[in-house]
């Protein structure tokens, strides 16, 4: 069966520091991969999605970037965090059957 | 631009009753519509998918309708239970490999 992992589960970072969040999927190949952010009490905001290695589409201009170095690995990065980057970051994968399957999320607090 | 709206207010219902949640969309023609459940501090969990050529889909106590003329989907939970309390999200998709656009969600509380 397929599983999706995200780490870390929680993170507290100072403004201006770098960020790296990792997501990996097991048990499938060539999945679509997604990064979302959810601010407190708000809906899901799609940040990036990828349909293959090295193929990244950005939805919202910001100081974040994403990379897909391997088929089942998706990384979200920032060189300098802003206060507004705080939120709940969710990685998801889709097998092409339209449903999306989410990871456990990373709670990021920027101070 | 595309816009998805769900019940603006939180929904409180008595245990055993049927909960009905609404999802309306504009400036979009989705081929697929999905419903997810999200508990606090957790990622959304996929519940049901309905295609544009399907009027209704059922899964146990859940029922989804999809009216492409009205640009609306209704999500029903029959014989609701306190364990059904959560936020429910609708999501739209144009093609199998397209991005998914999520609505803001509706908070449902089932009161014992």
Coordinates of C-alpha atoms in Angstrom, one line a residue, chain B residues 12-109:
Chain B
X12 CA -24.7 22.4 13.8
X13 CA -27.1 19.5 13.7
X14 CA -28.6 17.0 16.0
X15 CA -27.3 13.5 16.1
X16 CA -29.4 11.2 13.8
X17 CA -30.4 14.0 11.4
X18 CA -29.1 14.4 7.9
X19 CA -26.4 17.0 7.3
X20 CA -26.4 18.8 4.0
X21 CA -23.4 20.8 2.9
X22 CA -23.3 23.0 -0.2
X23 CA -20.5 23.7 -2.7
X24 CA -21.0 26.3 -5.4
X25 CA -18.5 27.3 -8.1
X26 CA -18.2 30.0 -10.7
X27 CA -16.0 30.6 -13.8
X28 CA -15.1 27.0 -14.0
X29 CA -16.1 23.8 -15.7
X30 CA -14.8 20.9 -13.7
X31 CA -14.9 17.3 -15.0
X32 CA -14.5 16.0 -11.5
X33 CA -15.7 17.1 -8.1
X34 CA -14.4 15.7 -4.8
X35 CA -15.2 15.9 -1.2
X36 CA -12.7 15.6 1.7
X37 CA -12.9 15.5 5.4
X38 CA -10.4 17.4 7.6
X39 CA -9.9 17.0 11.3
X40 CA -8.1 19.7 13.4
X41 CA -4.3 19.4 12.9
X42 CA -4.6 16.7 10.3
X43 CA -4.4 16.5 6.5
X44 CA -7.6 16.2 4.5
X45 CA -8.9 12.7 3.8
X46 CA -10.5 11.9 0.5
X47 CA -14.2 10.8 0.8
X48 CA -15.9 10.7 -2.6
X49 CA -15.4 11.7 -6.2
X50 CA -18.2 12.4 -8.7
X51 CA -17.8 13.0 -12.5
X52 CA -19.6 15.6 -14.5
X53 CA -21.7 13.0 -16.3
X54 CA -22.8 11.5 -12.9
X55 CA -25.8 13.0 -11.1
X56 CA -25.4 11.2 -7.8
X57 CA -22.9 9.0 -5.9
X58 CA -23.3 7.1 -2.7
X59 CA -20.9 5.6 -0.2
X60 CA -22.4 4.1 3.0
X61 CA -24.0 7.1 4.8
X62 CA -22.6 9.7 2.3
X63 CA -24.3 11.0 -0.8
X64 CA -23.0 13.5 -3.3
X65 CA -24.9 15.2 -6.1
X66 CA -23.4 17.2 -8.9
X67 CA -25.5 19.7 -11.0
X68 CA -23.3 21.2 -13.7
X69 CA -26.2 23.5 -14.8
X70 CA -26.5 25.0 -11.3
X71 CA -22.7 24.7 -10.8
X72 CA -23.4 23.2 -7.5
X73 CA -22.7 20.0 -5.4
X74 CA -24.6 18.9 -2.4
X75 CA -23.0 16.6 0.2
X76 CA -25.3 14.7 2.5
X77 CA -24.5 12.7 5.7
X78 CA -27.4 10.6 6.8
X79 CA -28.0 9.4 10.4
X80 CA -25.2 11.8 11.5
X81 CA -23.0 10.9 14.5
X82 CA -20.8 13.1 16.7
X83 CA -17.8 11.3 15.1
X84 CA -18.8 13.0 11.8
X85 CA -17.9 16.4 13.3
X86 CA -15.1 17.9 11.2
X87 CA -14.5 20.4 8.4
X88 CA -15.6 19.2 4.9
X89 CA -13.9 20.5 1.8
X90 CA -15.1 20.3 -1.8
X91 CA -12.5 20.4 -4.6
X92 CA -12.7 20.7 -8.3
X93 CA -10.6 19.3 -11.1
X94 CA -10.7 19.7 -14.9
X95 CA -8.8 16.7 -16.0
X96 CA -7.2 13.6 -14.4
X97 CA -3.7 15.2 -14.3
X98 CA -4.8 18.8 -13.5
X99 CA -4.3 20.7 -10.3
X100 CA -7.1 20.5 -7.7
X101 CA -8.8 23.7 -6.5
X102 CA -10.2 23.5 -3.0
X103 CA -13.1 25.4 -1.4
X104 CA -12.7 27.1 2.0
X105 CA -14.5 24.3 3.8
X106 CA -17.6 24.0 6.1
X107 CA -17.3 23.1 9.8
X108 CA -19.8 20.6 10.8
X109 CA -20.7 19.8 14.5

